Short mmCIF file of C-alpha atoms and ligand atoms in Angstrom, two decimals:
data_model
loop_
_atom_site.label_atom_id
_atom_site.label_comp_id
_atom_site.label_asym_id
_atom_site.label_seq_id
_atom_site.Cartn_x
_atom_site.Cartn_y
_atom_site.Cartn_z
CA MET A 60 4.14 17.01 15.39
CA ASP A 61 2.89 14.24 17.66
CA LEU A 62 0.36 12.24 15.65
CA GLY A 63 -1.41 11.06 18.80
CA ILE A 64 -1.25 7.33 18.03
CA ARG A 65 1.37 6.14 20.54
CA GLY A 66 0.31 2.75 21.91
CA ARG A 67 -2.04 1.99 19.00
CA ARG A 68 -1.78 -1.30 17.06
CA ALA A 69 -1.25 -1.54 13.29
CA LEU A 70 -1.43 -4.35 10.79
CA VAL A 71 0.80 -3.43 7.86
CA CYS A 72 0.59 -5.86 4.94
CA ALA A 73 3.44 -6.62 2.53
CA ALA A 74 5.90 -4.70 4.64
CA SER A 75 9.33 -6.35 4.52
CA LYS A 76 10.48 -3.99 1.76
CA GLY A 77 9.68 -0.85 -0.16
CA LEU A 78 6.60 1.25 0.50
CA GLY A 79 5.01 -1.15 3.02
CA ARG A 80 8.22 -1.22 5.05
CA ALA A 81 8.40 2.58 4.96
CA CYS A 82 4.82 2.86 6.25
CA ALA A 83 5.61 0.39 9.04
CA MET A 84 8.75 2.28 10.03
CA ALA A 85 6.95 5.65 10.08
CA LEU A 86 4.15 4.24 12.28
CA ALA A 87 6.72 2.65 14.61
CA GLN A 88 8.45 6.02 14.94
CA GLU A 89 5.11 7.29 16.30
CA GLY A 90 5.08 4.53 18.91
CA VAL A 91 2.62 2.20 17.16
CA ALA A 92 3.00 -1.55 17.85
CA LEU A 93 3.16 -3.47 14.59
CA THR A 94 2.19 -6.71 12.96
CA ILE A 95 3.92 -6.91 9.57
CA THR A 96 3.57 -9.48 6.80
CA ALA A 97 5.42 -10.65 3.69
CA ARG A 98 5.89 -14.00 1.94
CA THR A 99 9.63 -14.38 2.51
CA ALA A 100 10.30 -15.01 6.19
CA GLU A 101 13.98 -14.09 6.17
CA ALA A 102 13.57 -10.57 4.78
CA LEU A 103 10.54 -10.06 7.02
CA GLU A 104 12.50 -10.97 10.16
CA ARG A 105 15.35 -8.69 9.09
CA THR A 106 12.97 -5.76 8.68
CA ALA A 107 11.26 -6.48 11.99
CA ALA A 108 14.66 -6.47 13.75
CA GLU A 109 15.58 -3.16 12.09
CA ILE A 110 12.30 -1.53 13.14
CA ARG A 111 12.63 -2.79 16.72
CA ALA A 112 16.22 -1.54 16.91
CA ALA A 113 15.31 1.87 15.46
CA THR A 114 12.15 2.53 17.47
CA GLY A 115 11.82 0.09 20.38
CA VAL A 116 8.23 -0.84 19.47
CA ALA A 117 6.90 -4.41 19.54
CA VAL A 118 6.89 -5.96 16.07
CA THR A 119 5.12 -9.27 15.34
CA THR A 120 5.83 -10.99 12.02
CA VAL A 121 3.52 -13.16 9.93
CA ALA A 122 5.08 -14.86 6.91
CA GLY A 123 2.50 -15.64 4.22
CA ASP A 124 0.78 -14.57 1.05
CA ILE A 125 -1.70 -11.87 2.01
CA ALA A 126 -3.58 -12.51 -1.26
CA SER A 127 -4.49 -16.01 -0.05
CA ALA A 128 -7.21 -16.95 2.44
CA GLU A 129 -4.59 -18.67 4.64
CA GLY A 130 -2.29 -15.64 4.57
CA ARG A 131 -5.10 -13.30 5.58
CA ALA A 132 -6.27 -15.66 8.33
CA ALA A 133 -2.74 -15.85 9.76
CA ALA A 134 -2.34 -12.06 9.70
CA LEU A 135 -5.71 -11.57 11.41
CA ALA A 136 -4.97 -14.27 13.98
CA ALA A 137 -1.82 -12.37 14.97
CA CYS A 138 -3.55 -8.99 14.91
CA PRO A 139 -7.34 -9.48 15.13
CA ASP A 140 -8.17 -5.99 16.33
CA PRO A 141 -5.91 -3.36 14.75
CA ASP A 142 -6.50 0.36 15.20
CA ILE A 143 -4.68 0.93 11.92
CA LEU A 144 -4.70 -1.20 8.77
CA VAL A 145 -2.33 -0.56 5.87
CA ASN A 146 -3.30 -2.63 2.84
CA ASN A 147 -0.55 -3.50 0.40
CA ALA A 148 0.58 -6.36 -1.86
CA GLY A 149 2.83 -6.75 -4.86
CA GLY A 150 1.56 -5.32 -8.13
CA PRO A 151 0.41 -7.47 -11.08
CA PRO A 152 2.82 -8.05 -13.98
CA PRO A 153 2.82 -5.81 -17.08
CA GLY A 154 1.76 -7.15 -20.47
CA ASP A 155 -0.69 -7.12 -23.34
CA PHE A 156 -4.36 -7.48 -22.43
CA ARG A 157 -4.77 -10.17 -25.12
CA ASP A 158 -2.53 -12.46 -23.07
CA TRP A 159 -4.57 -12.20 -19.86
CA ASP A 160 -7.19 -14.86 -19.28
CA ARG A 161 -9.59 -15.21 -16.36
CA GLU A 162 -6.84 -16.63 -14.12
CA HIS A 163 -4.60 -13.59 -14.62
CA TRP A 164 -7.49 -11.29 -13.81
CA GLN A 165 -8.48 -13.34 -10.77
CA ARG A 166 -4.93 -13.12 -9.36
CA ALA A 167 -4.81 -9.35 -9.90
CA LEU A 168 -8.25 -8.87 -8.36
CA ASP A 169 -7.35 -11.11 -5.39
CA ALA A 170 -4.15 -9.20 -4.58
CA ASN A 171 -5.08 -5.62 -5.38
CA MET A 172 -8.84 -5.40 -4.84
CA LEU A 173 -10.42 -8.29 -2.94
CA THR A 174 -7.70 -8.75 -0.28
CA PRO A 175 -7.93 -5.14 0.96
CA ILE A 176 -11.73 -5.35 0.89
CA LEU A 177 -11.78 -8.60 2.90
CA LEU A 178 -9.29 -7.26 5.45
CA MET A 179 -11.33 -4.08 5.90
CA ARG A 180 -14.44 -6.19 6.36
CA ALA A 181 -12.68 -8.26 9.03
CA VAL A 182 -11.56 -5.34 11.21
CA ILE A 183 -13.87 -2.41 10.58
CA ASP A 184 -16.72 -3.20 12.98
CA ARG A 185 -14.35 -3.22 15.96
CA MET A 186 -12.86 0.07 14.77
CA ILE A 187 -16.39 1.48 14.67
CA ALA A 188 -17.15 0.12 18.16
CA ARG A 189 -14.09 1.83 19.65
CA ARG A 190 -14.62 4.99 17.59
CA PHE A 191 -11.13 4.96 16.17
CA GLY A 192 -9.84 3.40 12.99
CA ARG A 193 -7.45 4.42 10.25
CA ILE A 194 -7.20 2.47 7.01
CA VAL A 195 -4.76 3.31 4.23
CA ASN A 196 -4.67 1.44 0.95
CA ILE A 197 -1.52 1.61 -1.14
CA THR A 198 -2.72 1.81 -4.76
CA SER A 199 -0.93 3.57 -7.63
CA ALA A 200 -0.71 6.78 -9.63
CA ALA A 201 -2.02 4.54 -12.44
CA VAL A 202 -5.49 4.83 -10.87
CA LEU A 203 -5.53 8.47 -12.01
CA SER A 204 -3.45 8.16 -15.13
CA PRO A 205 -3.50 4.58 -16.44
CA ILE A 206 -0.32 2.94 -17.68
CA PRO A 207 -1.41 0.85 -20.72
CA ARG A 208 0.95 -2.11 -20.08
CA LEU A 209 -0.25 -2.30 -16.47
CA GLY A 210 -3.87 -3.00 -17.38
CA LEU A 211 -4.31 -5.61 -14.64
CA SER A 212 -3.19 -3.04 -12.08
CA ASN A 213 -5.27 -0.23 -13.62
CA GLY A 214 -8.39 -2.38 -13.49
CA ALA A 215 -8.04 -4.03 -10.08
CA ARG A 216 -6.93 -0.91 -8.23
CA THR A 217 -9.64 1.25 -9.78
CA GLY A 218 -12.20 -1.31 -8.58
CA LEU A 219 -10.84 -0.97 -5.05
CA THR A 220 -10.90 2.83 -5.35
CA GLY A 221 -14.57 2.84 -6.34
CA PHE A 222 -15.50 0.58 -3.45
CA VAL A 223 -13.55 2.68 -0.95
CA ALA A 224 -15.21 5.88 -2.18
CA GLY A 225 -18.51 4.49 -0.93
CA LEU A 226 -17.38 2.60 2.18
CA SER A 227 -15.31 5.51 3.53
CA ARG A 228 -18.50 7.58 3.70
CA GLN A 229 -20.39 4.87 5.56
CA VAL A 230 -17.88 4.74 8.43
CA ALA A 231 -16.58 8.32 8.75
CA ARG A 232 -19.06 9.30 11.49
CA HIS A 233 -17.47 6.68 13.76
CA ASN A 234 -13.99 8.27 13.44
CA VAL A 235 -12.97 5.48 11.09
CA THR A 236 -11.27 6.84 7.99
CA ILE A 237 -10.27 5.11 4.77
CA ASN A 238 -7.92 6.81 2.31
CA ASN A 239 -5.77 5.68 -0.56
CA LEU A 240 -2.14 6.61 -1.21
CA LEU A 241 -1.15 6.70 -4.88
CA PRO A 242 2.60 6.29 -5.40
CA GLY A 243 4.35 7.53 -8.51
CA ALA A 244 7.98 6.44 -8.93
CA PHE A 245 9.61 5.50 -5.62
CA LEU A 246 13.04 3.93 -5.35
CA THR A 247 12.13 0.41 -4.22
CA ASP A 248 13.01 -3.12 -5.36
CA ARG A 249 9.98 -3.09 -7.63
CA LEU A 250 11.14 0.08 -9.38
CA ARG A 251 14.67 -1.37 -9.68
CA SER A 252 13.38 -4.62 -11.19
CA ASN A 253 11.11 -2.76 -13.65
CA ALA A 254 14.12 -0.61 -14.59
CA ALA A 255 16.25 -3.76 -15.00
CA ASP A 256 13.72 -5.19 -17.50
CA GLU A 257 13.70 -1.94 -19.44
CA ALA A 258 17.51 -1.75 -19.32
CA LYS A 259 17.81 -5.28 -20.70
CA ALA A 260 15.35 -4.57 -23.50
CA SER A 261 17.08 -1.33 -24.52
CA GLY A 262 20.69 -2.33 -23.85
CA ARG A 263 21.24 0.43 -21.29
CA ALA A 264 22.47 0.39 -17.69
CA VAL A 265 19.83 0.10 -14.91
CA GLU A 266 21.13 3.33 -13.33
CA ALA A 267 20.67 5.14 -16.64
CA VAL A 268 17.03 4.02 -16.86
CA ILE A 269 16.34 5.15 -13.28
CA ALA A 270 18.14 8.48 -13.84
CA GLU A 271 16.09 9.08 -17.00
CA ARG A 272 12.86 8.36 -15.12
CA ALA A 273 13.93 10.73 -12.34
CA GLU A 274 14.84 13.49 -14.75
CA ALA A 275 11.53 13.18 -16.63
CA GLY A 276 9.42 14.33 -13.66
CA PRO A 277 9.01 17.92 -12.37
CA ALA A 278 10.81 17.05 -9.11
CA GLY A 279 13.84 15.81 -11.07
CA ARG A 280 14.17 12.73 -8.85
CA VAL A 281 12.38 9.59 -7.80
CA GLY A 282 10.68 9.43 -4.42
CA ASP A 283 12.27 8.25 -1.20
CA PRO A 284 10.06 5.55 0.41
CA ALA A 285 10.45 7.38 3.75
CA GLU A 286 8.52 10.31 2.25
CA PHE A 287 5.69 7.91 1.41
CA GLY A 288 5.78 6.40 4.90
CA ALA A 289 5.50 9.84 6.49
CA ALA A 290 2.33 10.59 4.49
CA CYS A 291 0.87 7.25 5.55
CA ALA A 292 1.59 7.93 9.22
CA PHE A 293 -0.05 11.35 8.94
CA LEU A 294 -3.23 9.83 7.48
CA CYS A 295 -3.22 7.39 10.40
CA GLY A 296 -2.86 10.17 12.96
CA ALA A 297 -5.45 11.19 15.52
CA GLN A 298 -5.72 14.61 13.82
CA ALA A 299 -6.59 13.11 10.40
CA GLY A 300 -10.15 12.08 11.30
CA TYR A 301 -11.75 14.56 8.89
CA ILE A 302 -9.76 13.34 5.87
CA VAL A 303 -12.19 10.89 4.29
CA GLY A 304 -12.09 8.92 1.07
CA HIS A 305 -9.13 10.73 -0.45
CA ASN A 306 -6.78 9.57 -3.15
CA LEU A 307 -3.49 11.24 -2.26
CA LEU A 308 -1.14 11.25 -5.22
CA ILE A 309 2.55 11.32 -4.26
CA ASP A 310 4.48 11.50 -7.51
CA GLY A 311 6.65 14.61 -7.45
CA GLY A 312 4.21 16.31 -9.85
CA ALA A 313 4.67 13.69 -12.59
CA THR A 314 0.93 13.40 -13.31
CA HIS A 315 -0.01 16.56 -15.19
CA ALA A 316 -3.40 17.57 -13.89
CA THR A 317 -4.93 20.72 -12.41
CA PHE A 318 -6.67 18.66 -9.77
CA ALA A 319 -5.32 15.32 -8.59
P1 NAP B 83 8.61 -3.93 -3.39
O1 NAP B 83 9.76 -3.03 -3.12
O2 NAP B 83 8.77 -5.02 -4.40
O3 NAP B 83 8.09 -4.52 -2.00
C1 NAP B 83 6.96 -5.35 -1.98
C2 NAP B 83 6.76 -5.88 -0.56
O4 NAP B 83 5.52 -6.56 -0.53
C3 NAP B 83 7.80 -6.89 -0.13
O5 NAP B 83 7.95 -6.79 1.25
C4 NAP B 83 7.17 -8.20 -0.54
O6 NAP B 83 7.74 -9.28 0.19
C5 NAP B 83 5.72 -7.93 -0.15
N1 NAP B 83 4.71 -8.69 -0.88
C6 NAP B 83 4.50 -8.71 -2.21
N2 NAP B 83 3.46 -9.50 -2.52
C7 NAP B 83 3.00 -9.99 -1.34
C8 NAP B 83 1.94 -10.88 -1.00
N3 NAP B 83 1.15 -11.42 -1.94
N4 NAP B 83 1.74 -11.16 0.31
C9 NAP B 83 2.52 -10.63 1.27
N5 NAP B 83 3.54 -9.79 1.00
C10 NAP B 83 3.78 -9.48 -0.30
O7 NAP B 83 7.34 -3.10 -3.95
P2 NAP B 83 6.93 -1.56 -3.69
O8 NAP B 83 7.62 -0.71 -4.71
O9 NAP B 83 7.05 -1.23 -2.26
O10 NAP B 83 5.40 -1.59 -4.13
C11 NAP B 83 4.33 -1.76 -3.21
C12 NAP B 83 3.03 -1.60 -3.99
O11 NAP B 83 2.97 -0.27 -4.55
C13 NAP B 83 2.90 -2.57 -5.17
O12 NAP B 83 1.58 -2.97 -5.31
C14 NAP B 83 3.32 -1.73 -6.35
O13 NAP B 83 2.78 -2.19 -7.55
C15 NAP B 83 2.76 -0.37 -5.94
N6 NAP B 83 3.44 0.73 -6.63
C16 NAP B 83 4.76 0.97 -6.43
C17 NAP B 83 5.37 2.04 -7.11
C18 NAP B 83 6.84 2.35 -6.92
O14 NAP B 83 7.34 3.26 -7.57
N7 NAP B 83 7.58 1.69 -6.08
C19 NAP B 83 4.61 2.83 -7.98
C20 NAP B 83 3.26 2.55 -8.15
C21 NAP B 83 2.68 1.50 -7.47
P3 NAP B 83 7.68 -10.79 -0.38
O15 NAP B 83 8.04 -10.71 -1.83
O16 NAP B 83 8.65 -11.55 0.47
O17 NAP B 83 6.26 -11.23 -0.18
#
């Protein structure tokens, strides 16, 4: 299926690794020119080179913290007028809510709620003017089914979700769509490092923790980031203009719900 976005421009945030990288790669495979960001320049350049080699599209890199005002300004200076915006950043740390003061909350809100909102605000009017825009926010399955130790993530991402539910309906008539993708367990560095913490605490091997997590879900495996990227590209496609304000859960059936 040709998604009809060849020649479009995308800004994909936090995209040197994991789910962001997979979204960038899937868009590049559709012929979309990319601007990708991450904090660590070396890994970012490596990913950009891999995407160029695999797809031949133009890839611009912006090294910086997308949760900071400077990082966002640099990303927007490199790509001021994207047709497609994929919002992503690292997730907040786990812990006990008693340990989180205002600073912890502010960091979580900056990365996982306010940064996507400010980036949407910066690009959406030009999307409306050209009558094409696709925005995808990477959130988490925890928005639907909260993970108690990830309270900072549960709170910040649910705030973003509520805002998007309203905004997506204000812009849909201009062929600008905003949807959220909710990952369950995908095999990325973040999943590996969470598994490493758990392995250390329980005296097991990292592979055993990941295998246990995989086995626990209905699909009997963890997700491949490429599967996530493909869903993102579809939501960014020309044909997806009537898909508005959705929260698409991609978790191999792990969240037990009749509707999700
Ligand atoms: P990952 O494998 O650790 O990759 C994170 C990517 O984001 C890296 O490229 C990282 O590069 C970049 N990044 C992180 N913070 C950034 C910042 N402030 N500014 C710019 N770039 C930043 O993580 P992932 O598994 O793909 O997760 C992506 C998002 O999905 C996270 O918010 C995570 O909490 C959420 N999520 C993931 C899963 C899962 O199973 N993987 C499940 C639920 C939710 P640098 O470190 O160099 O900046």
